Amino acid sequence: MSNLDEKEKTGTDFIRARINQDNENGRFDSRVHTRFPPEPNGYLHIGHAKSICLNFGIAKDYNGLCNLRFDDTNPVKEDTEYVDSIQEDVKWLGFQWAGDIHYASDYFDRLYELAEELIKRGKAYVCELNADQIREYRGTLTEPGKESPYRNRSVEENLDLFRRMKAGEFADGQMVLRAKIDMASPNIIMRDPTIYRIRHAHHHKTGDKWNIYPMYDFTHCISDSIEGITHSICTLEFENNRELYDWVLNALDLYHPQQIEFGRLNLTHVMLSKRKLIHLVQNGFVAGWDDPRMPTLSGLRRRGYTPEAIRNFCAKIGVARIADSVVDYNFLEYCVREHLNSITPRLMAVLDPIKVTIENYGENEEEYFDCPLHPEDASYGTRKVPFSRELYIERDDFMENPPKKFHRLYPGNEVRLRYAYFMTCKDVIKDADGNIKELICTIDPASKGGQSPDGRKVKGTIHWVSAKHAKPIEARLYDHLFLMDNPAGEEAENFTDLINKDSLKVVTAYAEPHLATYKVGEKVQFERLAYFCVDYDSTPEKPVFNRTVTLKDSWAKEMKV
Ligand code: ATP
Ligand code: MG
């Protein structure tokens, strides 16, 4: 391990430490210019958020710039739907790119010129081995490769063939342009990598202009160079590609940014492979890219996650040069709760109702309580909550034969109805099968507002709604799409066999009337239950709420925070 690696492992943010060092040495004239380079072949996910926060965050911290560049060199998989969603997601996360959006495809002319230049410098050749042969000639980690029989073609012959590749004279796969480096290099990537291939395909931006397309390793470093990027930050899988990144820029005497690698984000219960996410969407395993169970930014947004929570999560997990670390999903939920706790009003809804009849409350009687929308923050204001003889309470707030520590409702016990009255359970009514149908209770009229009339205490406080005033709402209760910690590491014939069949439960819940006034995207806490967000399927007739995250905080409990 080099000294640099040593330091990088121990620093909290080794990337900023390296930028500081570069700035002290006046490298890049002390400029800082990063870029975020997604391939528009899918929607962005929470892993991309880590890279976005890092690249845009660094630009912000150093008064520098960060470009958004679409790495669109593979015409077959790319689509403008993805180009649009990526821009939306970056903005939603709270970042703005410098100037116009860049596309690797904007540089196709320049890349082509530079490929010819490489040929002229005797550093690239047209090779007619097929894909299998190229693989065979490449050698292995322990054995050097073999030189291609086409390796020593003259510059003129290479130029002629390359120009004819461009002109569309050859079929896909018939030949490629390769960099002439070293077939015996210990780094397999350096064994004459392919830099251009023939693809008779329509491109989302350049149309049918090109019959050949540059490969990632040739395109990326040159795009960085053209844009004057200073620090080209990427994930650790590209560590071995750095040698090629440097080789191409040196071979062409181009301005040379510094590539720096960091460990990608892995999360328990989550698959972040775009190929797998596309499969889930295209085969209907989820309702779309923005299904609230998806780890995509559009899915998390629809679920009710906030940009602040995601940015805070990314800041807290930090960056390191460690490849295989896995972050506990509970920690992401902890960050979401922490933010939602600070921005949401609290209201009452019952997800799984049992009916309560209050014997000593008049049949035609009703009243409205003025209740704070946040118990500790008066700035949220108040709302009116109706009360009447028939209520719904949560089924699991009642037990007929409770264990010792159960302080909620059971026969003979008194509890507080939040903001309303003390209430005692008198009787349990069951249907023919023995299922509880209804509870008969009484209230203490002297405890109005939920205040003790005489200093007597109740141990339990439960939420409720007035049955006749309640608004039925659709509540979508989400759980992990994959229950196992490491779904990507699981052996399965097909990874979709691993999907949690109960990852979505849809129930009709009963909400206090004020809940129906919230608009699409707004977030609330259902007291004692969970944070919810109004879904875009919501209508005034049928409000729809997505459960964002429950209140139970297993991460904080474990970590004792
Ligand atoms: P795939 O290989 O599944 O297509 P990708 O990682 O190549 O995904 P890109 O669109 O090329 O996807 O990614 C854009 C940027 O986001 C890259 O710089 C990449 O390193 C970074 N990125 C992608 N996934 C993660 C992750 N899980 N953690 C951190 N950064 C990531
Ligand atoms: Mg990629």
Coordinates of C-alpha atoms and ligand atoms in Angstrom, one line a residue:
M1 CA 0.0 0.0 0.0
S2 CA 1.4 3.4 -0.9
N3 CA 1.5 6.3 1.6
L4 CA -1.3 7.9 -0.2
D5 CA -3.5 4.9 0.2
E6 CA -2.6 4.8 3.9
K7 CA -3.8 8.3 4.5
E8 CA -6.9 7.9 2.4
K9 CA -8.1 5.0 4.5
T10 CA -7.9 7.0 7.7
G11 CA -9.2 10.4 6.6
T12 CA -12.9 11.2 7.1
D13 CA -13.0 12.6 3.6
F14 CA -9.9 11.7 1.8
I15 CA -11.1 13.3 -1.4
R16 CA -11.3 16.8 0.1
A17 CA -8.0 16.2 1.7
R18 CA -6.5 15.6 -1.8
I19 CA -8.1 18.6 -3.2
N20 CA -6.7 20.7 -0.4
Q21 CA -3.3 19.4 -1.2
D22 CA -3.7 20.1 -4.9
N23 CA -4.9 23.7 -4.1
E24 CA -1.9 24.2 -1.8
N25 CA 0.4 23.1 -4.5
G26 CA -1.4 25.4 -7.1
R27 CA -2.2 22.4 -9.2
F28 CA -5.0 23.2 -11.7
D29 CA -4.5 26.9 -10.7
S30 CA -6.4 26.0 -7.5
R31 CA -9.6 25.6 -9.5
V32 CA -12.1 22.9 -8.5
H33 CA -14.3 21.5 -11.3
T34 CA -16.1 18.2 -10.9
R35 CA -18.7 16.5 -13.0
F36 CA -21.5 13.9 -12.5
P37 CA -21.6 11.6 -15.5
P38 CA -24.6 9.3 -15.6
E39 CA -25.3 7.0 -18.5
P40 CA -28.9 7.8 -19.5
N41 CA -29.9 4.1 -19.4
G42 CA -32.1 4.1 -16.3
Y43 CA -33.4 6.3 -13.5
L44 CA -31.1 7.6 -10.8
H45 CA -31.0 5.6 -7.5
I46 CA -29.8 6.3 -4.0
G47 CA -26.3 5.1 -5.0
H48 CA -26.2 7.9 -7.5
A49 CA -27.3 10.3 -4.8
K50 CA -24.0 9.6 -3.0
S51 CA -22.0 10.5 -6.1
I52 CA -24.2 13.6 -6.8
C53 CA -23.8 14.9 -3.2
L54 CA -20.1 14.3 -3.4
N55 CA -19.5 16.0 -6.8
F56 CA -21.9 18.9 -6.4
G57 CA -21.1 19.2 -2.7
I58 CA -17.4 19.5 -3.4
A59 CA -18.0 22.1 -6.1
K60 CA -20.1 24.1 -3.6
D61 CA -17.6 23.8 -0.8
Y62 CA -14.7 25.1 -2.9
N63 CA -16.7 27.7 -4.9
G64 CA -16.0 25.6 -7.9
L65 CA -18.2 24.1 -10.6
C66 CA -19.9 20.8 -11.3
N67 CA -21.0 19.7 -14.7
L68 CA -23.8 17.4 -15.6
R69 CA -22.7 15.2 -18.4
F70 CA -24.6 12.4 -20.0
D71 CA -22.3 9.6 -20.8
D72 CA -24.3 8.6 -23.9
T73 CA -21.9 6.5 -26.0
N74 CA -24.1 3.4 -26.1
P75 CA -26.9 4.2 -28.5
V76 CA -28.8 1.0 -28.0
K77 CA -29.7 1.4 -24.3
E78 CA -30.2 5.1 -24.0
D79 CA -33.3 7.1 -24.0
T80 CA -34.5 10.7 -23.6
E81 CA -37.0 9.6 -20.9
Y82 CA -33.9 8.9 -18.8
V83 CA -32.2 12.2 -19.8
D84 CA -35.2 14.1 -18.5
S85 CA -35.7 12.1 -15.3
I86 CA -32.0 12.5 -14.4
Q87 CA -32.2 16.3 -14.7
E88 CA -35.3 16.4 -12.6
D89 CA -33.8 14.2 -9.9
V90 CA -30.5 16.2 -9.7
K91 CA -32.5 19.4 -9.3
W92 CA -34.8 17.8 -6.7
L93 CA -31.8 16.8 -4.7
G94 CA -31.1 20.5 -4.5
F95 CA -28.2 20.9 -7.0
Q96 CA -27.7 23.0 -10.1
W97 CA -25.1 22.1 -12.7
A98 CA -22.7 24.7 -14.2
G99 CA -23.8 26.1 -17.5
D100 CA -25.5 23.9 -20.1
I101 CA -25.8 20.2 -19.9
H102 CA -23.0 18.3 -21.6
Y103 CA -23.3 15.1 -23.6
A104 CA -20.4 12.8 -24.4
S105 CA -22.1 12.7 -27.8
D106 CA -21.4 16.4 -28.3
Y107 CA -17.7 15.4 -28.6
F108 CA -18.1 12.6 -31.1
D109 CA -16.4 14.7 -33.9
R110 CA -13.5 15.6 -31.6
L111 CA -13.2 12.1 -30.3
Y112 CA -13.1 10.8 -33.9
E113 CA -10.3 13.3 -34.7
L114 CA -8.4 12.3 -31.7
A115 CA -8.7 8.6 -32.6
E116 CA -7.2 9.4 -36.0
E117 CA -4.5 11.3 -34.2
L118 CA -3.8 8.3 -32.1
I119 CA -3.5 6.2 -35.3
K120 CA -1.1 8.7 -36.8
R121 CA 1.0 8.6 -33.7
G122 CA 1.3 4.8 -34.1
K123 CA -0.7 4.2 -31.0
A124 CA -3.9 2.6 -32.3
Y125 CA -4.8 0.0 -34.9
V126 CA -7.8 -1.6 -36.6
C127 CA -8.1 -5.2 -35.5
E128 CA -10.2 -7.9 -37.2
L129 CA -10.2 -10.5 -34.5
N130 CA -13.7 -11.2 -33.4
A131 CA -14.9 -10.8 -29.8
D132 CA -14.1 -14.4 -28.8
Q133 CA -10.7 -14.2 -30.3
I134 CA -9.9 -10.9 -28.6
R135 CA -10.9 -12.4 -25.3
E136 CA -8.7 -15.5 -26.0
Y137 CA -5.7 -13.3 -27.0
R138 CA -6.1 -11.2 -23.9
G139 CA -4.6 -13.7 -21.6
T140 CA -5.4 -14.0 -17.9
L141 CA -4.4 -12.5 -14.6
T142 CA -1.5 -15.0 -14.4
E143 CA -0.6 -15.3 -18.1
P144 CA 0.3 -12.5 -20.5
G145 CA -1.8 -11.9 -23.6
K146 CA -0.8 -12.6 -27.3
E147 CA -0.4 -9.8 -29.9
S148 CA -3.1 -9.6 -32.5
P149 CA -1.9 -10.4 -36.1
Y150 CA -3.3 -7.0 -37.1
R151 CA -1.2 -5.1 -34.6
N152 CA 1.5 -4.0 -36.9
R153 CA -0.5 -2.6 -39.7
S154 CA 0.8 0.6 -41.2
V155 CA -0.6 4.0 -40.2
E156 CA -2.0 4.4 -43.8
E157 CA -3.8 1.1 -43.7
N158 CA -5.2 1.8 -40.3
L159 CA -6.4 5.3 -41.3
D160 CA -8.0 3.9 -44.4
L161 CA -9.8 1.1 -42.5
F162 CA -10.9 3.4 -39.7
R163 CA -12.3 5.9 -42.2
R164 CA -14.2 3.1 -43.9
M165 CA -15.5 1.9 -40.5
K166 CA -16.8 5.4 -40.1
A167 CA -18.3 5.4 -43.5
G168 CA -20.4 2.4 -42.7
E169 CA -18.6 -0.1 -45.1
F170 CA -18.4 -2.9 -42.5
A171 CA -20.8 -4.8 -40.4
D172 CA -21.2 -4.6 -36.6
G173 CA -18.4 -6.6 -35.0
Q174 CA -16.4 -7.0 -38.1
M175 CA -13.5 -5.0 -36.7
V176 CA -12.6 -2.6 -33.9
L177 CA -10.1 0.2 -33.2
R178 CA -7.7 -0.8 -30.4
A179 CA -5.2 1.2 -28.5
K180 CA -1.7 -0.2 -29.0
I181 CA -0.4 -0.5 -25.5
D182 CA 1.0 -3.6 -24.0
M183 CA -0.3 -7.2 -24.3
A184 CA 1.9 -8.3 -21.4
S185 CA 0.7 -5.6 -18.9
P186 CA -0.2 -6.9 -15.5
N187 CA -3.3 -4.7 -15.8
I188 CA -5.5 -6.5 -18.2
I189 CA -7.3 -3.3 -19.1
M190 CA -4.0 -2.1 -20.7
R191 CA -3.8 -5.1 -23.1
D192 CA -4.7 -3.2 -26.2
P193 CA -8.2 -2.1 -25.2
T194 CA -10.9 -1.5 -27.8
I195 CA -11.6 2.2 -28.2
Y196 CA -14.1 2.2 -31.1
R197 CA -16.6 -0.3 -32.3
I198 CA -19.0 -0.5 -35.2
R199 CA -22.7 0.0 -34.3
H200 CA -25.2 0.6 -37.0
A201 CA -27.6 2.1 -34.5
H202 CA -29.7 5.2 -34.1
H203 CA -28.5 7.5 -31.3
H204 CA -30.9 9.6 -29.2
K205 CA -29.0 12.8 -30.1
T206 CA -26.9 12.2 -33.2
G207 CA -29.5 10.2 -35.0
D208 CA -28.0 8.0 -37.8
K209 CA -24.8 10.1 -38.3
W210 CA -22.5 7.6 -36.8
N211 CA -21.7 4.0 -37.6
I212 CA -19.0 3.8 -35.0
Y213 CA -19.1 4.7 -31.4
P214 CA -16.3 5.3 -28.9
M215 CA -15.9 3.2 -25.8
Y216 CA -16.2 4.4 -22.3
D217 CA -12.5 4.5 -21.5
F218 CA -11.6 6.5 -24.5
T219 CA -14.6 8.9 -24.2
H220 CA -14.6 9.6 -20.5
C221 CA -11.1 10.9 -20.0
I222 CA -11.3 13.0 -23.1
S223 CA -14.7 14.5 -22.1
D224 CA -13.2 15.3 -18.7
S225 CA -10.3 17.0 -20.5
I226 CA -12.4 19.0 -22.9
E227 CA -14.5 20.3 -20.1
G228 CA -11.5 21.3 -18.0
I229 CA -12.5 19.0 -15.1
T230 CA -9.9 19.0 -12.3
H231 CA -11.0 16.1 -10.2
S232 CA -12.7 13.2 -11.9
I233 CA -14.4 11.3 -9.1
C234 CA -15.6 7.8 -9.7
T235 CA -16.3 4.5 -7.9
L236 CA -13.6 2.0 -7.1
E237 CA -14.5 -0.5 -9.9
F238 CA -12.7 2.0 -12.1
E239 CA -9.4 1.9 -10.1
N240 CA -7.7 -0.3 -12.8
N241 CA -9.1 2.0 -15.5
R242 CA -7.2 4.9 -14.1
E243 CA -4.0 3.7 -15.9
L244 CA -5.8 3.8 -19.2
Y245 CA -7.4 7.2 -18.4
D246 CA -3.9 8.5 -17.9
W247 CA -2.4 6.7 -20.9
V248 CA -4.9 8.1 -23.4
L249 CA -4.5 11.7 -22.2
N250 CA -0.7 11.4 -22.2
A251 CA -0.6 9.7 -25.6
L252 CA -2.5 12.6 -27.1
D253 CA -0.8 15.4 -25.0
L254 CA -4.1 16.6 -23.6
Y255 CA -5.0 18.6 -20.5
H256 CA -5.1 16.0 -17.7
P257 CA -7.6 15.9 -14.8
Q258 CA -7.0 13.7 -11.8
Q259 CA -9.1 10.6 -11.4
I260 CA -10.0 9.7 -7.8
E261 CA -12.0 6.6 -6.8
F262 CA -14.2 6.0 -3.8
G263 CA -16.3 3.1 -2.5
R264 CA -19.8 2.9 -3.9
L265 CA -22.9 2.8 -1.7
N266 CA -24.4 -0.5 -0.9
L267 CA -27.5 -0.7 1.2
T268 CA -29.1 -3.7 3.0
H269 CA -32.4 -5.0 1.4
V270 CA -31.7 -3.0 -1.8
M271 CA -30.5 -3.9 -5.3
L272 CA -28.8 -1.0 -7.0
S273 CA -28.0 -2.6 -10.3
K274 CA -29.7 -0.7 -13.1
R275 CA -30.0 -3.9 -15.1
K276 CA -32.1 -5.4 -12.3
L277 CA -34.1 -2.3 -11.7
I278 CA -35.0 -2.1 -15.4
H279 CA -36.1 -5.7 -15.2
L280 CA -38.4 -5.0 -12.3
V281 CA -40.0 -2.1 -14.2
Q282 CA -40.3 -3.7 -17.6
N283 CA -41.8 -6.9 -16.3
G284 CA -44.3 -5.3 -14.0
F285 CA -42.9 -6.5 -10.7
V286 CA -43.3 -2.8 -9.6
A287 CA -45.7 -0.1 -10.8
G288 CA -42.9 1.9 -12.5
W289 CA -39.6 3.6 -11.9
D290 CA -41.2 5.7 -9.3
D291 CA -42.9 2.9 -7.4
P292 CA -42.4 3.9 -3.8
R293 CA -40.7 0.5 -3.1
M294 CA -37.9 1.3 -5.7
P295 CA -34.6 2.7 -4.5
T296 CA -34.7 5.2 -7.3
L297 CA -34.8 8.9 -6.4
S298 CA -38.2 9.2 -8.0
G299 CA -39.5 6.2 -6.0
L300 CA -38.1 7.6 -2.7
R301 CA -39.6 11.0 -3.5
R302 CA -43.0 9.5 -4.2
R303 CA -42.7 7.5 -1.0
G304 CA -42.1 10.8 1.0
Y305 CA -38.4 10.9 1.4
T306 CA -37.0 14.4 1.3
P307 CA -33.9 15.8 -0.4
E308 CA -32.7 17.1 2.9
A309 CA -32.9 13.6 4.5
I310 CA -31.0 12.0 1.6
R311 CA -28.3 14.7 1.6
N312 CA -27.9 14.3 5.3
F313 CA -27.7 10.6 4.9
C314 CA -24.9 11.0 2.3
A315 CA -23.0 13.4 4.4
K316 CA -23.2 11.1 7.4
I317 CA -22.1 7.9 5.7
G318 CA -19.1 9.8 4.3
V319 CA -16.8 8.5 1.6
A320 CA -13.9 6.1 1.9
R321 CA -11.8 3.9 -0.3
I322 CA -13.5 0.8 0.8
A323 CA -15.3 -1.3 -1.7
D324 CA -17.5 -3.7 0.1
S325 CA -19.1 -1.7 3.0
V326 CA -22.8 -2.0 3.3
V327 CA -24.9 0.6 5.0
D328 CA -27.8 -0.5 7.1
Y329 CA -31.1 0.6 5.6
N330 CA -32.3 1.5 9.1
F331 CA -29.8 4.3 9.0
L332 CA -31.4 5.8 5.9
E333 CA -34.8 5.5 7.6
Y334 CA -33.3 7.1 10.7
C335 CA -32.3 10.2 8.6
V336 CA -35.7 10.3 7.0
R337 CA -37.5 10.2 10.4
E338 CA -35.1 12.9 11.7
H339 CA -36.1 15.3 9.0
L340 CA -39.8 14.5 8.8
N341 CA -40.0 14.9 12.6
S342 CA -38.9 18.5 12.2
I343 CA -41.3 19.4 9.3
T344 CA -44.6 17.5 9.7
P345 CA -47.9 18.2 11.4
R346 CA -49.4 15.4 13.6
L347 CA -52.9 14.2 12.9
M348 CA -55.0 11.2 13.7
A349 CA -56.0 8.3 11.5
V350 CA -56.9 4.7 12.3
L351 CA -55.4 2.0 10.0
D352 CA -57.1 -1.0 11.4
P353 CA -60.3 0.1 13.1
I354 CA -62.5 -1.3 15.9
K355 CA -65.7 0.5 16.6
V356 CA -66.3 2.0 20.0
T357 CA -69.7 3.2 21.2
I358 CA -69.7 5.6 24.1
E359 CA -72.7 4.8 26.1
N360 CA -72.9 8.0 28.1
Y361 CA -72.6 10.3 25.1
G362 CA -75.8 11.5 23.3
E363 CA -76.7 9.9 20.0
N364 CA -77.1 13.3 18.3
E365 CA -74.5 15.0 20.3
E366 CA -71.2 16.1 18.7
E367 CA -68.4 18.6 19.5
Y368 CA -65.2 19.9 18.0
F369 CA -61.9 20.0 19.8
D370 CA -59.3 22.6 18.9
C371 CA -56.2 20.5 18.7
P372 CA -52.6 21.6 18.0
L373 CA -51.1 20.4 14.7
H374 CA -47.9 19.9 16.6
P375 CA -47.7 19.3 20.3
E376 CA -44.4 21.2 20.8
D377 CA -44.6 23.8 18.0
A378 CA -47.4 26.3 18.1
S379 CA -46.5 27.7 14.8
Y380 CA -48.2 24.8 13.1
G381 CA -51.5 26.2 14.3
T382 CA -54.5 24.1 15.2
R383 CA -57.3 22.1 13.5
K384 CA -60.8 21.1 14.6
V385 CA -61.3 17.5 15.4
P386 CA -64.9 16.2 15.7
F387 CA -66.0 13.9 18.5
S388 CA -69.2 11.9 18.7
R389 CA -70.8 8.8 20.3
E390 CA -69.2 6.3 17.8
L391 CA -65.5 6.2 17.3
Y392 CA -62.9 4.1 15.7
I393 CA -59.7 3.1 17.5
E394 CA -56.8 1.0 16.4
R395 CA -57.5 -2.7 16.8
D396 CA -54.2 -3.4 18.5
D397 CA -54.8 -0.7 21.1
F398 CA -57.3 -3.1 22.7
M399 CA -56.7 -6.5 24.3
E400 CA -59.3 -8.6 26.0
N401 CA -56.8 -10.5 28.1
P402 CA -53.8 -8.2 28.2
P403 CA -50.4 -9.1 29.6
K404 CA -49.1 -7.2 32.6
K405 CA -47.4 -4.3 30.9
F406 CA -50.3 -3.5 28.5
H407 CA -51.5 0.0 29.4
R408 CA -53.9 0.7 26.6
L409 CA -57.5 -0.3 26.5
Y410 CA -58.9 -3.5 28.1
P411 CA -62.1 -4.4 29.9
G412 CA -62.3 -2.2 33.0
N413 CA -59.3 0.0 32.2
E414 CA -59.3 3.7 31.7
V415 CA -57.2 5.4 28.9
R416 CA -56.9 8.9 27.5
L417 CA -58.4 9.5 24.1
R418 CA -55.9 12.0 22.7
Y419 CA -57.1 15.6 23.1
A420 CA -60.7 14.4 24.1
Y421 CA -61.6 12.5 27.2
F422 CA -60.7 9.8 29.7
M423 CA -62.5 6.6 28.6
T424 CA -63.2 3.3 30.3
C425 CA -64.0 0.0 28.5
K426 CA -67.2 -1.6 29.9
D427 CA -68.1 -4.4 27.5
V428 CA -66.9 -6.3 24.5
I429 CA -69.4 -7.3 21.8
K430 CA -68.5 -10.3 19.5
D431 CA -70.0 -11.8 16.4
A432 CA -71.1 -15.4 16.1
D433 CA -67.5 -16.5 15.4
G434 CA -66.1 -14.8 18.5
N435 CA -64.5 -11.9 16.7
I436 CA -64.6 -8.6 18.4
K437 CA -67.1 -6.4 16.7
E438 CA -67.5 -3.4 19.0
L439 CA -66.5 -2.1 22.4
I440 CA -68.9 -0.4 24.8
C441 CA -67.2 2.4 26.7
T442 CA -68.0 5.4 28.9
I443 CA -66.2 8.7 29.1
D444 CA -65.7 10.9 32.1
P445 CA -67.3 14.2 31.0
A446 CA -65.1 16.1 33.6
S447 CA -61.9 15.1 31.7
K448 CA -62.8 17.2 28.7
G449 CA -59.7 18.0 26.6
G450 CA -58.0 14.9 27.9
Q451 CA -57.2 16.6 31.2
S452 CA -57.3 14.7 34.5
P453 CA -60.3 16.1 36.5
D454 CA -58.9 15.1 39.9
G455 CA -55.2 14.3 39.6
R456 CA -55.9 10.6 38.8
K457 CA -53.6 9.3 36.2
V458 CA -54.0 7.1 33.2
K459 CA -51.1 5.2 31.7
G460 CA -52.2 4.9 28.1
T461 CA -53.1 7.6 25.5
I462 CA -54.6 6.3 22.3
H463 CA -55.6 8.0 19.0
W464 CA -59.1 7.8 17.6
V465 CA -61.5 9.2 15.0
S466 CA -65.2 10.0 15.1
A467 CA -66.8 7.3 12.9
K468 CA -69.4 9.4 11.3
H469 CA -67.0 12.3 10.5
A470 CA -64.1 10.1 9.4
K471 CA -62.9 10.2 5.9
P472 CA -62.0 6.9 4.4
I473 CA -58.6 7.1 2.8
E474 CA -56.4 4.6 1.0
A475 CA -53.3 3.9 2.9
R476 CA -50.5 2.1 1.1
L477 CA -48.2 0.4 3.5
Y478 CA -44.8 -0.4 2.1
D479 CA -42.2 -2.8 3.2
H480 CA -38.8 -3.8 1.7
L481 CA -39.0 -5.3 -1.7
F482 CA -36.3 -7.7 -0.6
L483 CA -36.4 -8.9 3.0
M484 CA -32.9 -10.4 3.1
D485 CA -29.9 -8.2 4.1
N486 CA -28.0 -8.7 0.9
P487 CA -30.4 -9.6 -1.9
A488 CA -27.7 -9.1 -4.6
G489 CA -25.6 -11.8 -3.0
E490 CA -28.4 -14.3 -2.7
E491 CA -28.4 -17.4 -4.9
A492 CA -31.6 -17.6 -6.9
E493 CA -32.7 -18.9 -10.3
N494 CA -34.2 -15.6 -10.9
F495 CA -33.7 -12.6 -8.6
T496 CA -37.4 -11.8 -8.8
D497 CA -38.1 -15.0 -6.9
L498 CA -36.7 -13.1 -3.9
I499 CA -39.3 -10.3 -4.0
N500 CA -41.2 -9.9 -0.8
K501 CA -44.8 -10.7 -1.6
D502 CA -46.1 -8.5 1.2
S503 CA -44.0 -5.5 0.2
L504 CA -47.3 -3.5 -0.4
K505 CA -50.5 -3.7 1.6
V506 CA -53.3 -1.4 0.7
V507 CA -55.9 -0.7 3.4
T508 CA -58.8 1.6 3.9
A509 CA -58.0 3.7 6.8
Y510 CA -60.2 6.3 8.6
A511 CA -58.9 9.8 9.0
E512 CA -60.0 12.8 10.8
P513 CA -61.5 15.3 8.3
H514 CA -58.5 17.7 8.3
L515 CA -56.3 15.0 6.7
A516 CA -58.2 15.3 3.5
T517 CA -57.0 18.9 3.0
Y518 CA -53.4 18.0 2.3
K519 CA -52.1 18.1 -1.2
V520 CA -50.1 15.8 -3.3
G521 CA -46.5 15.5 -2.0
E522 CA -47.3 16.9 1.4
K523 CA -46.1 15.0 4.4
V524 CA -47.8 14.4 7.8
Q525 CA -47.4 12.2 10.8
F526 CA -50.3 9.9 11.7
E527 CA -49.9 10.0 15.4
R528 CA -48.4 7.0 17.0
L529 CA -48.1 5.2 13.7
A530 CA -45.9 6.5 10.9
Y531 CA -45.1 9.4 8.5
F532 CA -47.2 9.5 5.4
C533 CA -47.1 11.4 2.2
V534 CA -50.0 12.2 -0.2
D535 CA -49.6 10.2 -3.4
Y536 CA -50.3 11.6 -6.8
D537 CA -53.1 9.1 -7.3
S538 CA -55.0 11.0 -4.6
T539 CA -58.3 12.7 -5.4
P540 CA -60.6 14.8 -3.1
E541 CA -63.1 11.8 -3.2
K542 CA -60.4 9.3 -2.4
P543 CA -57.3 10.6 -0.7
V544 CA -54.3 8.2 -1.0
F545 CA -51.4 8.2 1.4
N546 CA -48.1 6.4 1.1
R547 CA -46.5 5.3 4.3
T548 CA -43.0 6.8 4.2
V549 CA -41.5 5.3 7.3
T550 CA -42.9 4.0 10.6
L551 CA -42.1 5.8 13.9
K552 CA -40.4 2.8 15.3
D553 CA -36.7 3.5 15.2
S554 CA -34.7 0.4 15.4
W555 CA -31.5 2.1 14.3
A556 CA -31.5 4.7 16.9
K557 CA -32.4 2.2 19.6
E558 CA -29.5 -0.1 18.6
M559 CA -27.0 2.8 18.5
K560 CA -28.4 4.5 21.6
V561 CA -28.7 7.9 20.0
Ligands
ATP1 P1 -24.8 0.5 -14.0 O1 -23.4 -0.1 -14.1 O2 -25.7 -0.3 -13.1 O3 -25.3 1.0 -15.3 P2 -23.4 2.8 -13.2 O4 -22.8 2.9 -11.9 O5 -22.5 2.6 -14.3 O6 -24.6 1.8 -13.1 P3 -23.9 5.5 -14.2 O7 -25.1 6.1 -14.7 O8 -22.7 5.3 -15.1 O9 -24.3 4.1 -13.5 O10 -23.4 6.2 -12.9 C1 -23.2 7.6 -12.8 C2 -22.3 7.9 -11.7 O11 -22.9 7.5 -10.4 C3 -21.0 7.2 -11.8 O12 -19.9 8.1 -11.5 C4 -21.0 6.1 -10.8 O13 -19.8 5.8 -10.3 C5 -21.9 6.7 -9.7 N1 -22.6 5.6 -9.0 C6 -23.4 4.7 -9.5 N2 -23.8 3.8 -8.6 C7 -23.3 4.2 -7.4 C8 -23.3 3.8 -6.1 N3 -24.0 2.7 -5.7 N4 -22.6 4.5 -5.1 C9 -22.0 5.6 -5.5 N5 -21.9 6.1 -6.7 C10 -22.5 5.4 -7.7
MG2 MG -21.7 3.5 -16.0

